[in-house]
């Protein structure tokens, strides 16, 4: 997937304050590809958040759907009708669930006269370690589980995957045509106070490794000048 440097970045609006999210989006309009809305903002403001932030860029709605295929299909249809660009499903929901999500999103987008959103599959949450994976009953090790789940996403014909920069090579092999959305990005310029991310990559390293799109949160949202921080990320990419 060929994307201009400043269009690769989706800024994670991890807040429950829609006014703050909109003010950030306003500052960043045109300097980034879009915005990630997750459960925090969506849980508080629902579709108002999607509608408000859509005015400033594409929306990546990260709700990580995981339920029976019929329910996920319904949710994917509702999400597609909002006109978002990307949304997430858990690969561990299985091929049938993911496939129904992809189909329902396409159908609903067509009916609403909108572009179909791309379904991105989440494989193994990066918060899981080997012990947790074993406790859940997912056969590991983590890396093997990631590759296995990426293969299921490919079979379900999702648009791609969310993965860490360290997993790119492995998932590329399991799902060659996937669009890869990669969080855990830390620009070479600037640091985040009290950072809880440990397995991070710079924007340039992630793209060199094969990332198509990057999720960047605090390095941009907590910068004194978010727009300048977003520009710095784009500069690192070009
Ligand atoms: O502020 P920061 O750049 O760390 O934000 C990254 C965003 O990406 C957050 O919304 C976080 O929940 C999300 N994310 C992540 N690591 C993953 C998956 C998602 O950091 N493996």
GROMACS .gro file of C-alpha atoms and ligand atoms in nm:
model
  259
    1UNK     CA    1   0.000   0.000   0.000
    2UNK     CA    2   0.158   0.329  -0.108
    3UNK     CA    3   0.068   0.619   0.122
    4UNK     CA    4   0.204   0.976   0.146
    5UNK     CA    5   0.410   1.027   0.466
    6UNK     CA    6   0.163   1.261   0.633
    7UNK     CA    7  -0.132   1.036   0.544
    8UNK     CA    8   0.017   0.733   0.716
    9UNK     CA    9  -0.042   0.859   1.066
   10UNK     CA   10  -0.358   0.797   1.266
   11UNK     CA   11  -0.360   0.990   1.591
   12UNK     CA   12  -0.504   0.802   1.889
   13UNK     CA   13  -0.756   1.030   2.059
   14UNK     CA   14  -0.739   0.852   2.396
   15UNK     CA   15  -0.963   1.084   2.597
   16UNK     CA   16  -1.325   1.091   2.707
   17UNK     CA   17  -1.345   1.464   2.648
   18UNK     CA   18  -1.492   1.522   2.303
   19UNK     CA   19  -1.415   1.894   2.317
   20UNK     CA   20  -1.047   1.817   2.373
   21UNK     CA   21  -1.052   1.550   2.101
   22UNK     CA   22  -1.207   1.795   1.855
   23UNK     CA   23  -0.960   2.068   1.939
   24UNK     CA   24  -0.673   1.823   1.874
   25UNK     CA   25  -0.832   1.708   1.548
   26UNK     CA   26  -0.876   2.068   1.439
   27UNK     CA   27  -0.508   2.140   1.502
   28UNK     CA   28  -0.404   1.828   1.313
   29UNK     CA   29  -0.637   1.849   1.015
   30UNK     CA   30  -0.442   1.797   0.694
   31UNK     CA   31  -0.120   1.707   0.878
   32UNK     CA   32  -0.221   1.345   0.948
   33UNK     CA   33  -0.423   1.079   0.773
   34UNK     CA   34  -0.685   1.047   1.042
   35UNK     CA   35  -0.782   0.969   1.396
   36UNK     CA   36  -0.822   0.657   1.605
   37UNK     CA   37  -1.134   0.655   1.817
   38UNK     CA   38  -1.130   0.382   2.079
   39UNK     CA   39  -1.360   0.255   2.348
   40UNK     CA   40  -1.289   0.545   2.585
   41UNK     CA   41  -1.412   0.821   2.356
   42UNK     CA   42  -1.673   0.603   2.186
   43UNK     CA   43  -1.801   0.475   2.521
   44UNK     CA   44  -1.868   0.830   2.637
   45UNK     CA   45  -1.982   1.000   2.319
   46UNK     CA   46  -2.075   0.719   2.080
   47UNK     CA   47  -2.148   0.816   1.723
   48UNK     CA   48  -2.130   1.188   1.810
   49UNK     CA   49  -1.756   1.134   1.847
   50UNK     CA   50  -1.735   0.970   1.505
   51UNK     CA   51  -1.943   1.238   1.339
   52UNK     CA   52  -1.757   1.526   1.503
   53UNK     CA   53  -1.405   1.397   1.436
   54UNK     CA   54  -1.488   1.284   1.079
   55UNK     CA   55  -1.487   1.650   0.978
   56UNK     CA   56  -1.107   1.655   1.026
   57UNK     CA   57  -0.984   1.330   0.871
   58UNK     CA   58  -1.047   0.960   0.826
   59UNK     CA   59  -1.165   0.757   1.122
   60UNK     CA   60  -1.014   0.436   1.252
   61UNK     CA   61  -1.280   0.304   1.489
   62UNK     CA   62  -1.101   0.066   1.722
   63UNK     CA   63  -1.373  -0.126   1.906
   64UNK     CA   64  -1.218  -0.474   1.863
   65UNK     CA   65  -1.539  -0.662   1.785
   66UNK     CA   66  -1.559  -1.019   1.916
   67UNK     CA   67  -1.895  -1.197   1.939
   68UNK     CA   68  -2.099  -1.452   1.747
   69UNK     CA   69  -2.083  -1.395   1.370
   70UNK     CA   70  -2.440  -1.265   1.344
   71UNK     CA   71  -2.386  -1.004   1.616
   72UNK     CA   72  -2.052  -0.892   1.479
   73UNK     CA   73  -2.204  -0.865   1.131
   74UNK     CA   74  -2.471  -0.635   1.275
   75UNK     CA   75  -2.212  -0.422   1.453
   76UNK     CA   76  -1.991  -0.404   1.143
   77UNK     CA   77  -2.291  -0.290   0.939
   78UNK     CA   78  -2.370  -0.014   1.188
   79UNK     CA   79  -2.006   0.095   1.190
   80UNK     CA   80  -1.985   0.096   0.809
   81UNK     CA   81  -2.294   0.317   0.783
   82UNK     CA   82  -2.105   0.580   0.987
   83UNK     CA   83  -1.855   0.616   0.706
   84UNK     CA   84  -1.541   0.518   0.900
   85UNK     CA   85  -1.230   0.414   0.704
   86UNK     CA   86  -1.104   0.132   0.930
   87UNK     CA   87  -1.243  -0.078   1.215
   88UNK     CA   88  -1.112  -0.370   1.419
   89UNK     CA   89  -1.223  -0.726   1.489
   90UNK     CA   90  -1.052  -0.989   1.702
   91UNK     CA   91  -0.900  -1.261   1.485
   92UNK     CA   92  -0.964  -1.505   1.770
   93UNK     CA   93  -1.336  -1.466   1.687
   94UNK     CA   94  -1.259  -1.699   1.398
   95UNK     CA   95  -1.281  -1.696   1.020
   96UNK     CA   96  -1.662  -1.706   1.002
   97UNK     CA   97  -1.696  -1.410   1.236
   98UNK     CA   98  -1.438  -1.201   1.050
   99UNK     CA   99  -1.581  -1.292   0.711
  100UNK     CA  100  -1.931  -1.193   0.818
  101UNK     CA  101  -1.792  -0.862   0.945
  102UNK     CA  102  -1.623  -0.791   0.613
  103UNK     CA  103  -1.934  -0.880   0.413
  104UNK     CA  104  -2.177  -0.689   0.634
  105UNK     CA  105  -1.954  -0.381   0.633
  106UNK     CA  106  -1.941  -0.390   0.253
  107UNK     CA  107  -2.317  -0.434   0.220
  108UNK     CA  108  -2.402  -0.157   0.466
  109UNK     CA  109  -2.152   0.085   0.312
  110UNK     CA  110  -2.299   0.024  -0.033
  111UNK     CA  111  -2.652   0.078   0.097
  112UNK     CA  112  -2.541   0.405   0.261
  113UNK     CA  113  -2.352   0.517  -0.049
  114UNK     CA  114  -2.022   0.522   0.140
  115UNK     CA  115  -1.683   0.363   0.087
  116UNK     CA  116  -1.661   0.023   0.258
  117UNK     CA  117  -1.441   0.043   0.568
  118UNK     CA  118  -1.144  -0.191   0.593
  119UNK     CA  119  -1.164  -0.453   0.865
  120UNK     CA  120  -0.834  -0.489   1.051
  121UNK     CA  121  -0.781  -0.800   1.261
  122UNK     CA  122  -0.622  -0.790   1.603
  123UNK     CA  123  -0.420  -1.106   1.665
  124UNK     CA  124  -0.269  -1.145   2.014
  125UNK     CA  125  -0.296  -0.838   2.236
  126UNK     CA  126   0.054  -0.713   2.310
  127UNK     CA  127  -0.039  -0.702   2.679
  128UNK     CA  128  -0.049  -1.084   2.684
  129UNK     CA  129   0.257  -1.279   2.787
  130UNK     CA  130   0.315  -1.651   2.735
  131UNK     CA  131   0.160  -1.742   3.073
  132UNK     CA  132  -0.157  -1.547   3.004
  133UNK     CA  133  -0.186  -1.701   2.659
  134UNK     CA  134  -0.156  -2.047   2.812
  135UNK     CA  135  -0.412  -1.960   3.082
  136UNK     CA  136  -0.660  -1.853   2.814
  137UNK     CA  137  -0.597  -2.179   2.636
  138UNK     CA  138  -0.454  -2.032   2.316
  139UNK     CA  139  -0.166  -2.246   2.202
  140UNK     CA  140   0.151  -2.044   2.186
  141UNK     CA  141   0.416  -1.928   2.189
  142UNK     CA  142   0.280  -1.574   2.126
  143UNK     CA  143   0.466  -1.533   1.799
  144UNK     CA  144   0.326  -1.857   1.663
  145UNK     CA  145  -0.025  -1.759   1.774
  146UNK     CA  146   0.012  -1.422   1.599
  147UNK     CA  147   0.109  -1.595   1.274
  148UNK     CA  148  -0.173  -1.848   1.305
  149UNK     CA  149  -0.433  -1.574   1.367
  150UNK     CA  150  -0.293  -1.362   1.083
  151UNK     CA  151  -0.350  -1.662   0.857
  152UNK     CA  152  -0.714  -1.676   0.969
  153UNK     CA  153  -0.754  -1.306   0.894
  154UNK     CA  154  -0.617  -1.367   0.546
  155UNK     CA  155  -0.862  -1.653   0.495
  156UNK     CA  156  -1.148  -1.425   0.604
  157UNK     CA  157  -1.024  -1.161   0.359
  158UNK     CA  158  -0.993  -0.879   0.606
  159UNK     CA  159  -0.817  -0.571   0.470
  160UNK     CA  160  -0.529  -0.629   0.705
  161UNK     CA  161  -0.408  -0.642   1.062
  162UNK     CA  162  -0.309  -0.437   1.359
  163UNK     CA  163   0.033  -0.550   1.476
  164UNK     CA  164   0.340  -0.430   1.660
  165UNK     CA  165   0.646  -0.326   1.462
  166UNK     CA  166   0.824  -0.635   1.590
  167UNK     CA  167   0.563  -0.864   1.436
  168UNK     CA  168   0.560  -0.711   1.088
  169UNK     CA  169   0.792  -0.959   0.918
  170UNK     CA  170   0.611  -1.261   1.063
  171UNK     CA  171   0.259  -1.142   0.976
  172UNK     CA  172   0.365  -1.028   0.628
  173UNK     CA  173   0.460  -1.384   0.556
  174UNK     CA  174   0.128  -1.519   0.684
  175UNK     CA  175  -0.079  -1.249   0.508
  176UNK     CA  176   0.125  -1.091   0.227
  177UNK     CA  177  -0.131  -0.840   0.095
  178UNK     CA  178  -0.241  -0.714   0.435
  179UNK     CA  179  -0.261  -0.346   0.522
  180UNK     CA  180  -0.063  -0.324   0.845
  181UNK     CA  181  -0.164  -0.067   1.106
  182UNK     CA  182   0.113  -0.039   1.363
  183UNK     CA  183   0.091   0.120   1.713
  184UNK     CA  184   0.373   0.155   1.965
  185UNK     CA  185   0.543   0.428   1.765
  186UNK     CA  186   0.788   0.665   1.925
  187UNK     CA  187   0.936   0.940   1.706
  188UNK     CA  188   1.313   0.976   1.714
  189UNK     CA  189   1.250   1.339   1.809
  190UNK     CA  190   1.089   1.390   2.149
  191UNK     CA  191   0.993   1.167   2.439
  192UNK     CA  192   0.675   1.088   2.631
  193UNK     CA  193   0.685   1.131   3.010
  194UNK     CA  194   0.605   0.814   3.213
  195UNK     CA  195   0.593   0.607   2.899
  196UNK     CA  196   0.428   0.265   2.942
  197UNK     CA  197   0.520   0.142   2.594
  198UNK     CA  198   0.824  -0.082   2.589
  199UNK     CA  199   0.832  -0.259   2.253
  200UNK     CA  200   0.843   0.055   2.040
  201UNK     CA  201   0.977   0.157   1.699
  202UNK     CA  202   1.047   0.490   1.535
  203UNK     CA  203   0.812   0.587   1.249
  204UNK     CA  204   1.089   0.536   0.992
  205UNK     CA  205   1.189   0.195   1.129
  206UNK     CA  206   0.826   0.077   1.134
  207UNK     CA  207   0.770   0.183   0.773
  208UNK     CA  208   1.102   0.034   0.665
  209UNK     CA  209   0.992  -0.291   0.828
  210UNK     CA  210   0.671  -0.282   0.623
  211UNK     CA  211   0.411  -0.085   0.819
  212UNK     CA  212   0.152   0.086   0.600
  213UNK     CA  213  -0.019   0.299   0.863
  214UNK     CA  214   0.098   0.413   1.205
  215UNK     CA  215  -0.098   0.477   1.524
  216UNK     CA  216   0.063   0.757   1.722
  217UNK     CA  217  -0.093   0.884   2.043
  218UNK     CA  218   0.086   1.073   2.317
  219UNK     CA  219   0.395   1.181   2.119
  220UNK     CA  220   0.151   1.399   1.923
  221UNK     CA  221  -0.145   1.457   2.156
  222UNK     CA  222   0.071   1.557   2.455
  223UNK     CA  223   0.314   1.771   2.258
  224UNK     CA  224   0.313   2.145   2.325
  225UNK     CA  225   0.247   2.189   1.953
  226UNK     CA  226   0.064   1.878   1.824
  227UNK     CA  227   0.074   1.994   1.463
  228UNK     CA  228   0.449   2.049   1.474
  229UNK     CA  229   0.490   1.704   1.634
  230UNK     CA  230   0.281   1.547   1.355
  231UNK     CA  231   0.490   1.728   1.094
  232UNK     CA  232   0.805   1.599   1.261
  233UNK     CA  233   0.673   1.243   1.229
  234UNK     CA  234   0.595   1.298   0.860
  235UNK     CA  235   0.944   1.445   0.812
  236UNK     CA  236   1.096   1.135   0.967
  237UNK     CA  237   0.907   0.934   0.708
  238UNK     CA  238   1.003   1.131   0.402
  239LIG     O1  239   0.002   0.711   2.322
  239LIG     P1  240   0.046   0.593   2.241
  239LIG     O2  241   0.122   0.632   2.116
  239LIG     O3  242   0.119   0.491   2.323
  239LIG     O4  243  -0.092   0.530   2.193
  239LIG     C1  244  -0.097   0.414   2.119
  239LIG     C2  245  -0.238   0.375   2.091
  239LIG     O5  246  -0.236   0.247   2.026
  239LIG     C3  247  -0.326   0.358   2.213
  239LIG     O6  248  -0.460   0.394   2.176
  239LIG     C4  249  -0.314   0.211   2.245
  239LIG     O7  250  -0.426   0.160   2.310
  239LIG     C5  251  -0.303   0.152   2.106
  239LIG     N1  252  -0.235   0.021   2.099
  239LIG     C6  253  -0.106   0.000   2.145
  239LIG     N2  254  -0.048  -0.121   2.134
  239LIG     C7  255  -0.114  -0.222   2.079
  239LIG     C8  256  -0.243  -0.203   2.029
  239LIG     C9  257  -0.301  -0.079   2.042
  239LIG     O8  258  -0.044   0.092   2.195
  239LIG     N3  259  -0.054  -0.337   2.065
   0.00000   0.00000   0.00000
